[in-house]
Amino acid sequence: MRIESIALAKVRLRLVHEFQTSSHRKDHLDHILVRLTDADGTVGWGEIASPSDPYYCAETVDTAWLVATRYLAPSVLDTEAATPGELEDSWRRIRGHEFAKAGFSIAAWSLWTAQQGVPLARALGGTREEVVAGVSLGIERTIDDLLVQVQAQVDAGYQRIKLKIAPGWDLDPVAAVRSAFPDHDVHVDANGAYGSDDETFSHLRRLDDFHLTMIEQPFAPRDFTSHARLQAVMGTPVCLDESVVTVDDLHTMLALKAGRIVNIKVSRVGGLSAARRLHDIAQEDGIPVWCGGMHEFGIGRAANVALSSLPGFVLPSDVSASSKYFRRDIIDPPITADHGVVRVPTSPGLGVHVDCGWMDAHTLESIELDVNHPNGRDTTPTERSEPWQ
Ligand code: OSB
Ligand code: MG
């Protein structure tokens, strides 16, 4: 492939239900969609699913836009590559900015697999025809509100429920959900909100009573040693999310026994090749993995579904149906789940169709770069209907 043009669009979709983690609350998402076009006209779509604010990781939508327009797009423009990995090599010297890179990586894989006529999942080494999805539920104002949310998702067919926790919102909501849903697969995610003092350790150990599948990222991203200390005294498996960005991080986790499960997020690790590498290492070490999400629109979601079809993804992934998040997704048809199970697309490439009209109607800003406009030209739609629907 030789990339002839690159289009970037910052697109806003409102969430059907606002979402609160240990750090903040949000009711909409601004993701950057990446469209790479090859010299032969083949198109590949990707998604930069960075949060707007630097609370989950250091990146934001604004840093991603800067890095995408100033560094990533110029590095792929007019570059010849035989495989997605070769295109990813063109930005190897850029440090960090994994979310921005992931958007380009997904687009490169989408384009290449479309060109080869193979489904993305198969090209990645996926072996499953369907993947089991779980839902991730935010912190609610009251425990009753949370129980309503859990009931709605259980009614929708999901078998695995992940609950966000934070100091002050942990044992009581978890006890309430466990007693209402004694047989469901329940796990908790703290997004690094806890301090690592002795009192917190004894407090978190009490979660062992609720036979949770795992506790995800209780401590700060770089704090591998506290995760190792907690895992040594806790029966519930510790799962790392924010801590594992690179292959070295995974080796550190394994060497220190800082957890027993890994959440692999395409965005957090810088793309599909990196995600697959982490999967391969975890599989060699017998560590179960699952695919985490960032409330992706249909493009990023399709990439997550493809990744989740790899054999080491043995736990339910955060790849629930589009309808859990958006009234209408930017892909048509949207991603659906049947009893919490999502089918892996079998058509070539990403296997989803982007609804460009709906996307344009929600585009806040867009730019296109090609050999005649290497610095980009503004393509922001002038007639935007209602970016808030
Ligand atoms: O920690 O997995 C996380 C969303 C935003 C930031 C961090 C996380 C999440 C989720 C949502 O849990 C997962 C999803 O449904 O996409
Ligand atoms: Mg998490």
CSV table of C-alpha atoms and ligand atoms in Angstrom, one decimal:
chain,number,residue,atom,x,y,z
A,1,MET,CA,0.0,0.0,0.0
A,2,ARG,CA,0.9,3.6,-0.6
A,3,ILE,CA,-1.2,6.1,1.4
A,4,GLU,CA,-2.3,8.9,-0.9
A,5,SER,CA,-4.6,10.8,1.4
A,6,ILE,CA,-5.4,11.0,5.1
A,7,ALA,CA,-8.7,12.4,6.4
A,8,LEU,CA,-9.2,13.2,10.1
A,9,ALA,CA,-12.6,14.1,11.6
A,10,LYS,CA,-13.3,15.0,15.2
A,11,VAL,CA,-16.8,13.5,15.8
A,12,ARG,CA,-19.1,14.0,18.8
A,13,LEU,CA,-21.6,11.5,19.9
A,14,ARG,CA,-23.7,11.7,23.0
A,15,LEU,CA,-23.9,8.7,25.4
A,16,VAL,CA,-27.3,7.3,26.1
A,17,HIS,CA,-26.5,7.2,29.8
A,18,GLU,CA,-23.8,9.4,31.4
A,19,PHE,CA,-20.8,7.5,32.7
A,20,GLN,CA,-18.8,8.2,35.9
A,21,THR,CA,-15.5,6.6,36.8
A,22,SER,CA,-13.4,7.3,40.0
A,23,SER,CA,-12.1,10.4,38.2
A,24,HIS,CA,-14.9,12.1,36.3
A,25,ARG,CA,-18.3,12.0,34.7
A,26,LYS,CA,-19.1,12.3,31.0
A,27,ASP,CA,-22.1,12.5,28.8
A,28,HIS,CA,-20.5,12.7,25.3
A,29,LEU,CA,-17.4,11.6,23.5
A,30,ASP,CA,-15.3,13.4,20.9
A,31,HIS,CA,-13.3,10.7,19.0
A,32,ILE,CA,-11.1,11.3,16.0
A,33,LEU,CA,-11.9,9.1,13.0
A,34,VAL,CA,-9.0,8.4,10.6
A,35,ARG,CA,-9.5,7.5,7.0
A,36,LEU,CA,-6.5,6.3,5.0
A,37,THR,CA,-6.8,6.1,1.2
A,38,ASP,CA,-4.4,4.0,-0.8
A,39,ALA,CA,-3.1,4.8,-4.3
A,40,ASP,CA,-5.5,2.2,-5.7
A,41,GLY,CA,-8.5,3.8,-4.0
A,42,THR,CA,-8.9,1.3,-1.1
A,43,VAL,CA,-10.0,2.9,2.1
A,44,GLY,CA,-9.2,2.0,5.7
A,45,TRP,CA,-10.9,3.5,8.7
A,46,GLY,CA,-9.5,3.8,12.2
A,47,GLU,CA,-10.6,5.6,15.5
A,48,ILE,CA,-8.6,7.5,18.0
A,49,ALA,CA,-10.7,6.9,21.2
A,50,SER,CA,-8.8,9.2,23.5
A,51,PRO,CA,-10.8,10.7,26.4
A,52,SER,CA,-11.2,14.5,26.3
A,53,ASP,CA,-9.3,15.0,29.6
A,54,PRO,CA,-6.0,13.6,30.9
A,55,TYR,CA,-7.6,11.5,33.8
A,56,TYR,CA,-7.4,7.9,32.4
A,57,CYS,CA,-4.0,8.5,30.7
A,58,ALA,CA,-1.9,11.5,29.7
A,59,GLU,CA,-3.4,11.9,26.2
A,60,THR,CA,-6.5,14.0,25.4
A,61,VAL,CA,-8.4,14.6,22.2
A,62,ASP,CA,-6.4,17.8,21.7
A,63,THR,CA,-3.0,16.1,22.1
A,64,ALA,CA,-4.2,13.3,19.7
A,65,TRP,CA,-5.3,15.9,17.1
A,66,LEU,CA,-1.9,17.6,17.3
A,67,VAL,CA,0.2,14.4,17.1
A,68,ALA,CA,-2.1,13.0,14.3
A,69,THR,CA,-1.9,16.1,12.1
A,70,ARG,CA,1.7,17.1,12.9
A,71,TYR,CA,3.5,13.8,13.2
A,72,LEU,CA,1.5,10.7,12.3
A,73,ALA,CA,-0.2,11.8,9.1
A,74,PRO,CA,3.1,13.2,7.6
A,75,SER,CA,4.9,10.0,8.5
A,76,VAL,CA,2.4,7.8,6.6
A,77,LEU,CA,1.6,10.1,3.7
A,78,ASP,CA,3.1,8.8,0.5
A,79,THR,CA,4.8,6.0,2.3
A,80,GLU,CA,5.1,2.5,0.7
A,81,ALA,CA,4.4,-0.4,3.0
A,82,ALA,CA,3.8,-4.1,2.3
A,83,THR,CA,2.0,-4.8,5.6
A,84,PRO,CA,0.3,-2.8,8.5
A,85,GLY,CA,3.4,-3.5,10.6
A,86,GLU,CA,5.6,-1.7,8.0
A,87,LEU,CA,3.3,1.3,8.1
A,88,GLU,CA,3.4,1.3,11.9
A,89,ASP,CA,7.2,1.3,11.6
A,90,SER,CA,6.9,4.8,9.9
A,91,TRP,CA,6.0,6.3,13.3
A,92,ARG,CA,8.2,4.1,15.5
A,93,ARG,CA,10.4,7.0,16.6
A,94,ILE,CA,7.4,8.9,18.0
A,95,ARG,CA,7.3,8.2,21.8
A,96,GLY,CA,4.1,7.7,23.7
A,97,HIS,CA,0.8,8.9,22.2
A,98,GLU,CA,-0.5,5.4,22.0
A,99,PHE,CA,-4.2,6.4,21.4
A,100,ALA,CA,-3.3,8.5,18.4
A,101,LYS,CA,-1.1,5.7,17.0
A,102,ALA,CA,-3.8,3.2,17.6
A,103,GLY,CA,-6.2,5.1,15.4
A,104,PHE,CA,-3.7,5.0,12.5
A,105,SER,CA,-2.9,1.3,13.2
A,106,ILE,CA,-6.6,0.3,13.0
A,107,ALA,CA,-6.9,2.3,9.7
A,108,ALA,CA,-3.7,0.6,8.3
A,109,TRP,CA,-5.0,-2.9,9.3
A,110,SER,CA,-8.5,-2.1,7.9
A,111,LEU,CA,-7.1,-0.9,4.6
A,112,TRP,CA,-4.6,-3.8,4.2
A,113,THR,CA,-7.2,-6.5,5.0
A,114,ALA,CA,-9.7,-4.9,2.7
A,115,GLN,CA,-7.1,-5.0,-0.1
A,116,GLN,CA,-6.2,-8.6,0.7
A,117,GLY,CA,-9.9,-9.6,0.8
A,118,VAL,CA,-9.6,-11.1,4.3
A,119,PRO,CA,-11.6,-10.3,7.4
A,120,LEU,CA,-9.5,-8.3,10.0
A,121,ALA,CA,-10.2,-10.9,12.7
A,122,ARG,CA,-8.7,-13.7,10.5
A,123,ALA,CA,-5.7,-11.6,9.5
A,124,LEU,CA,-4.9,-11.0,13.2
A,125,GLY,CA,-5.1,-14.7,14.0
A,126,GLY,CA,-8.6,-14.8,15.4
A,127,THR,CA,-10.2,-18.2,15.8
A,128,ARG,CA,-13.6,-17.4,17.3
A,129,GLU,CA,-16.8,-16.7,15.3
A,130,GLU,CA,-18.4,-14.9,18.2
A,131,VAL,CA,-17.1,-13.2,21.3
A,132,VAL,CA,-18.7,-12.9,24.7
A,133,ALA,CA,-19.3,-9.3,25.7
A,134,GLY,CA,-19.6,-7.8,29.2
A,135,VAL,CA,-20.9,-4.4,30.2
A,136,SER,CA,-19.0,-1.7,32.1
A,137,LEU,CA,-21.2,0.3,34.5
A,138,GLY,CA,-20.3,3.6,35.9
A,139,ILE,CA,-20.7,5.0,39.4
A,140,GLU,CA,-24.3,6.0,40.1
A,141,ARG,CA,-25.8,8.5,42.5
A,142,THR,CA,-27.4,5.8,44.6
A,143,ILE,CA,-27.2,2.1,45.0
A,144,ASP,CA,-30.8,1.8,43.8
A,145,ASP,CA,-29.8,3.7,40.6
A,146,LEU,CA,-27.0,1.2,40.1
A,147,LEU,CA,-29.3,-1.8,40.6
A,148,VAL,CA,-31.6,-0.4,37.9
A,149,GLN,CA,-28.7,-0.2,35.5
A,150,VAL,CA,-27.5,-3.7,36.3
A,151,GLN,CA,-31.0,-5.1,35.9
A,152,ALA,CA,-31.4,-3.4,32.5
A,153,GLN,CA,-28.1,-4.9,31.3
A,154,VAL,CA,-29.0,-8.4,32.7
A,155,ASP,CA,-32.4,-8.0,30.9
A,156,ALA,CA,-30.5,-7.2,27.7
A,157,GLY,CA,-28.7,-10.5,28.1
A,158,TYR,CA,-25.3,-9.6,29.4
A,159,GLN,CA,-23.8,-12.3,31.7
A,160,ARG,CA,-20.8,-10.3,32.8
A,161,ILE,CA,-21.1,-7.0,34.7
A,162,LYS,CA,-18.2,-4.7,35.5
A,163,LEU,CA,-18.7,-2.1,38.2
A,164,LYS,CA,-16.6,1.0,38.6
A,165,ILE,CA,-15.5,1.5,42.2
A,166,ALA,CA,-13.8,4.3,44.1
A,167,PRO,CA,-13.1,5.0,47.8
A,168,GLY,CA,-16.6,5.6,49.3
A,169,TRP,CA,-18.3,3.5,46.5
A,170,ASP,CA,-17.1,0.0,46.8
A,171,LEU,CA,-18.2,-2.6,49.5
A,172,ASP,CA,-21.8,-1.4,49.7
A,173,PRO,CA,-22.7,-1.2,46.0
A,174,VAL,CA,-20.8,-4.5,45.4
A,175,ALA,CA,-22.6,-6.3,48.2
A,176,ALA,CA,-26.0,-5.0,46.9
A,177,VAL,CA,-25.3,-6.2,43.3
A,178,ARG,CA,-23.9,-9.5,44.5
A,179,SER,CA,-27.0,-10.2,46.6
A,180,ALA,CA,-29.4,-9.2,43.8
A,181,PHE,CA,-27.4,-11.2,41.2
A,182,PRO,CA,-25.8,-14.1,43.0
A,183,ASP,CA,-24.7,-16.1,39.9
A,184,HIS,CA,-23.5,-13.4,37.6
A,185,ASP,CA,-19.9,-12.8,36.6
A,186,VAL,CA,-19.2,-9.5,38.4
A,187,HIS,CA,-15.9,-7.7,38.5
A,188,VAL,CA,-14.8,-4.2,39.7
A,189,ASP,CA,-12.6,-1.5,38.2
A,190,ALA,CA,-11.0,1.3,40.4
A,191,ASN,CA,-9.1,3.1,37.6
A,192,GLY,CA,-6.2,3.6,40.0
A,193,ALA,CA,-8.2,5.5,42.7
A,194,TYR,CA,-6.8,3.8,45.8
A,195,GLY,CA,-3.8,4.7,47.9
A,196,SER,CA,-1.6,1.9,48.9
A,197,ASP,CA,-1.6,2.2,52.8
A,198,ASP,CA,-2.3,-0.7,55.1
A,199,GLU,CA,-5.8,0.4,55.9
A,200,THR,CA,-6.7,0.3,52.2
A,201,PHE,CA,-5.2,-3.1,51.8
A,202,SER,CA,-7.5,-4.6,54.5
A,203,HIS,CA,-10.5,-2.7,53.1
A,204,LEU,CA,-9.9,-4.1,49.6
A,205,ARG,CA,-9.4,-7.6,50.9
A,206,ARG,CA,-13.0,-7.5,52.1
A,207,LEU,CA,-14.0,-7.7,48.5
A,208,ASP,CA,-12.9,-11.3,48.5
A,209,ASP,CA,-16.2,-12.1,50.2
A,210,PHE,CA,-18.1,-11.3,47.0
A,211,HIS,CA,-16.3,-13.9,44.7
A,212,LEU,CA,-15.6,-11.3,42.0
A,213,THR,CA,-13.9,-12.4,38.8
A,214,MET,CA,-11.2,-9.8,39.3
A,215,ILE,CA,-10.3,-6.3,40.7
A,216,GLU,CA,-9.0,-4.1,38.0
A,217,GLN,CA,-6.3,-1.5,38.5
A,218,PRO,CA,-6.8,-0.5,42.2
A,219,PHE,CA,-3.6,1.5,42.3
A,220,ALA,CA,-1.8,4.1,40.2
A,221,PRO,CA,-0.5,3.0,36.7
A,222,ARG,CA,3.2,2.9,37.6
A,223,ASP,CA,2.7,1.3,41.0
A,224,PHE,CA,3.4,-2.4,40.1
A,225,THR,CA,4.8,-3.2,43.6
A,226,SER,CA,1.5,-2.3,45.4
A,227,HIS,CA,-0.4,-4.4,43.0
A,228,ALA,CA,2.0,-7.3,43.7
A,229,ARG,CA,1.6,-6.8,47.5
A,230,LEU,CA,-2.2,-6.8,47.2
A,231,GLN,CA,-2.3,-9.9,44.9
A,232,ALA,CA,-0.1,-11.7,47.5
A,233,VAL,CA,-2.8,-11.2,50.2
A,234,MET,CA,-6.0,-11.3,48.1
A,235,GLY,CA,-7.8,-14.2,46.7
A,236,THR,CA,-9.6,-12.2,44.0
A,237,PRO,CA,-7.3,-12.0,40.9
A,238,VAL,CA,-5.8,-8.5,40.3
A,239,CYS,CA,-6.1,-7.3,36.7
A,240,LEU,CA,-4.0,-4.6,35.2
A,241,ASP,CA,-5.3,-2.0,32.8
A,242,GLU,CA,-3.6,1.4,32.9
A,243,SER,CA,-0.3,-0.2,34.1
A,244,VAL,CA,0.3,-2.1,30.9
A,245,VAL,CA,1.2,0.1,28.0
A,246,THR,CA,4.2,-1.7,26.6
A,247,VAL,CA,5.6,-5.2,26.3
A,248,ASP,CA,8.1,-4.2,29.0
A,249,ASP,CA,5.2,-3.3,31.4
A,250,LEU,CA,3.8,-6.8,30.8
A,251,HIS,CA,7.1,-8.4,31.6
A,252,THR,CA,7.3,-6.3,34.8
A,253,MET,CA,3.9,-7.4,35.8
A,254,LEU,CA,4.7,-11.0,35.2
A,255,ALA,CA,8.1,-10.8,37.0
A,256,LEU,CA,6.7,-9.1,40.0
A,257,LYS,CA,3.4,-11.1,40.1
A,258,ALA,CA,1.6,-7.9,40.1
A,259,GLY,CA,-1.6,-9.5,38.8
A,260,ARG,CA,-3.1,-12.6,37.3
A,261,ILE,CA,-5.2,-11.1,34.4
A,262,VAL,CA,-4.5,-8.5,31.8
A,263,ASN,CA,-6.9,-6.1,30.1
A,264,ILE,CA,-5.6,-5.5,26.6
A,265,LYS,CA,-6.9,-2.2,25.1
A,266,VAL,CA,-6.0,-1.5,21.5
A,267,SER,CA,-6.0,2.3,22.2
A,268,ARG,CA,-3.9,2.1,25.4
A,269,VAL,CA,-1.1,0.0,23.8
A,270,GLY,CA,-0.8,1.9,20.5
A,271,GLY,CA,-2.7,-0.3,18.0
A,272,LEU,CA,-3.5,-3.8,16.8
A,273,SER,CA,0.0,-5.1,16.2
A,274,ALA,CA,1.0,-4.1,19.8
A,275,ALA,CA,-2.2,-5.6,21.2
A,276,ARG,CA,-1.6,-8.9,19.4
A,277,ARG,CA,2.0,-9.0,20.7
A,278,LEU,CA,0.8,-8.6,24.3
A,279,HIS,CA,-1.8,-11.3,23.7
A,280,ASP,CA,0.9,-13.7,22.5
A,281,ILE,CA,3.2,-13.1,25.5
A,282,ALA,CA,0.3,-13.4,27.9
A,283,GLN,CA,-0.8,-16.6,26.2
A,284,GLU,CA,2.8,-18.1,26.4
A,285,ASP,CA,2.7,-17.3,30.1
A,286,GLY,CA,-0.7,-18.8,30.7
A,287,ILE,CA,-2.2,-15.4,31.7
A,288,PRO,CA,-5.8,-14.9,30.7
A,289,VAL,CA,-6.6,-11.7,28.8
A,290,TRP,CA,-9.7,-9.8,27.7
A,291,CYS,CA,-10.3,-6.8,25.6
A,292,GLY,CA,-11.0,-3.5,27.3
A,293,GLY,CA,-12.9,-0.6,25.7
A,294,MET,CA,-12.9,3.2,25.7
A,295,HIS,CA,-16.6,3.7,24.7
A,296,GLU,CA,-15.5,3.3,21.1
A,297,PHE,CA,-17.8,4.3,18.2
A,298,GLY,CA,-18.4,1.4,15.7
A,299,ILE,CA,-15.0,1.6,14.0
A,300,GLY,CA,-12.9,1.1,17.1
A,301,ARG,CA,-15.5,-1.3,18.5
A,302,ALA,CA,-15.2,-3.5,15.3
A,303,ALA,CA,-11.4,-3.5,15.8
A,304,ASN,CA,-12.0,-4.6,19.4
A,305,VAL,CA,-14.3,-7.4,18.4
A,306,ALA,CA,-11.8,-8.6,15.8
A,307,LEU,CA,-9.0,-8.6,18.5
A,308,SER,CA,-11.3,-10.4,21.0
A,309,SER,CA,-11.5,-13.3,18.6
A,310,LEU,CA,-7.9,-14.3,19.3
A,311,PRO,CA,-7.6,-17.6,21.3
A,312,GLY,CA,-6.1,-16.0,24.5
A,313,PHE,CA,-9.1,-13.7,25.0
A,314,VAL,CA,-10.8,-16.2,27.3
A,315,LEU,CA,-12.7,-13.7,29.5
A,316,PRO,CA,-15.6,-11.6,28.4
A,317,SER,CA,-14.5,-8.3,26.8
A,318,ASP,CA,-15.9,-4.7,27.0
A,319,VAL,CA,-17.3,-5.0,23.5
A,320,SER,CA,-21.0,-4.5,24.2
A,321,ALA,CA,-23.5,-3.5,21.5
A,322,SER,CA,-23.5,0.0,20.0
A,323,SER,CA,-26.9,0.5,21.7
A,324,LYS,CA,-25.4,0.4,25.2
A,325,TYR,CA,-23.6,3.6,24.3
A,326,PHE,CA,-25.3,5.5,21.5
A,327,ARG,CA,-28.7,6.2,20.2
A,328,ARG,CA,-27.3,5.7,16.7
A,329,ASP,CA,-23.7,4.7,15.9
A,330,ILE,CA,-21.6,6.0,13.0
A,331,ILE,CA,-21.6,2.5,11.5
A,332,ASP,CA,-24.7,1.1,9.8
A,333,PRO,CA,-25.7,-1.5,10.7
A,334,PRO,CA,-24.5,-1.1,14.3
A,335,ILE,CA,-22.8,-3.7,16.4
A,336,THR,CA,-25.4,-5.9,18.1
A,337,ALA,CA,-25.2,-8.5,20.8
A,338,ASP,CA,-27.5,-11.6,21.3
A,339,HIS,CA,-27.6,-12.7,24.9
A,340,GLY,CA,-24.3,-10.8,25.4
A,341,VAL,CA,-22.6,-12.5,22.4
A,342,VAL,CA,-21.3,-10.5,19.5
A,343,ARG,CA,-20.6,-12.1,16.1
A,344,VAL,CA,-17.2,-11.4,14.6
A,345,PRO,CA,-17.6,-9.8,11.1
A,346,THR,CA,-16.6,-12.1,8.3
A,347,SER,CA,-16.5,-9.7,5.3
A,348,PRO,CA,-13.1,-8.4,4.2
A,349,GLY,CA,-11.4,-5.6,6.2
A,350,LEU,CA,-13.0,-4.1,9.3
A,351,GLY,CA,-16.3,-5.6,8.1
A,352,VAL,CA,-18.5,-2.6,9.0
A,353,HIS,CA,-20.0,0.2,6.9
A,354,VAL,CA,-19.4,3.8,7.9
A,355,ASP,CA,-22.5,6.0,7.7
A,356,CYS,CA,-20.7,9.1,6.3
A,357,GLY,CA,-23.9,11.3,6.4
A,358,TRP,CA,-24.4,10.6,10.1
A,359,MET,CA,-20.7,11.1,10.7
A,360,ASP,CA,-20.6,14.4,8.8
A,361,ALA,CA,-23.6,15.6,10.8
A,362,HIS,CA,-21.6,15.1,14.0
A,363,THR,CA,-18.2,16.4,12.8
A,364,LEU,CA,-16.9,19.3,14.8
A,365,GLU,CA,-13.7,19.7,12.8
A,366,SER,CA,-12.0,17.9,9.9
A,367,ILE,CA,-8.9,18.1,7.8
A,368,GLU,CA,-7.5,16.2,4.8
A,369,LEU,CA,-3.8,15.8,3.9
A,370,ASP,CA,-2.5,14.6,0.5
A,371,VAL,CA,0.6,15.1,-1.6
A,372,ASN,CA,-0.8,18.4,-2.9
A,373,HIS,CA,-1.8,19.6,0.6
A,374,PRO,CA,0.9,18.0,2.9
A,375,ASN,CA,0.0,20.4,5.7
A,376,GLY,CA,-3.7,19.6,5.4
A,377,ARG,CA,-6.7,21.6,4.2
A,378,ASP,CA,-9.7,22.3,6.3
A,379,THR,CA,-12.7,20.1,5.3
A,380,THR,CA,-15.0,20.9,8.2
A,381,PRO,CA,-18.6,20.5,7.0
A,382,THR,CA,-20.2,23.9,6.9
A,383,GLU,CA,-23.7,22.6,7.2
A,384,ARG,CA,-23.8,20.6,10.3
A,385,SER,CA,-27.3,19.6,11.5
A,386,GLU,CA,-27.1,18.9,15.2
A,387,PRO,CA,-23.8,17.6,16.7
A,388,TRP,CA,-25.6,16.8,19.9
A,389,GLN,CA,-28.0,14.1,18.9
B,1,OSB,O1,-11.0,1.5,32.7
B,1,OSB,O2,-11.9,0.3,31.2
B,1,OSB,C1,-11.7,1.4,31.7
B,1,OSB,C2,-14.0,3.8,29.9
B,1,OSB,C3,-13.3,4.9,29.8
B,1,OSB,C4,-12.0,4.9,30.4
B,1,OSB,C5,-11.6,3.7,31.1
B,1,OSB,C6,-12.3,2.6,31.1
B,1,OSB,C7,-13.6,2.6,30.5
B,1,OSB,C8,-14.5,1.5,30.6
B,1,OSB,C9,-15.6,1.4,29.5
B,1,OSB,O3,-14.6,0.7,31.5
B,1,OSB,C10,-15.4,0.2,28.7
B,1,OSB,C11,-16.4,0.2,27.5
B,1,OSB,O4,-17.5,-0.2,27.7
B,1,OSB,O5,-15.9,0.7,26.4
B,2,MG,MG,-10.2,-0.3,33.4
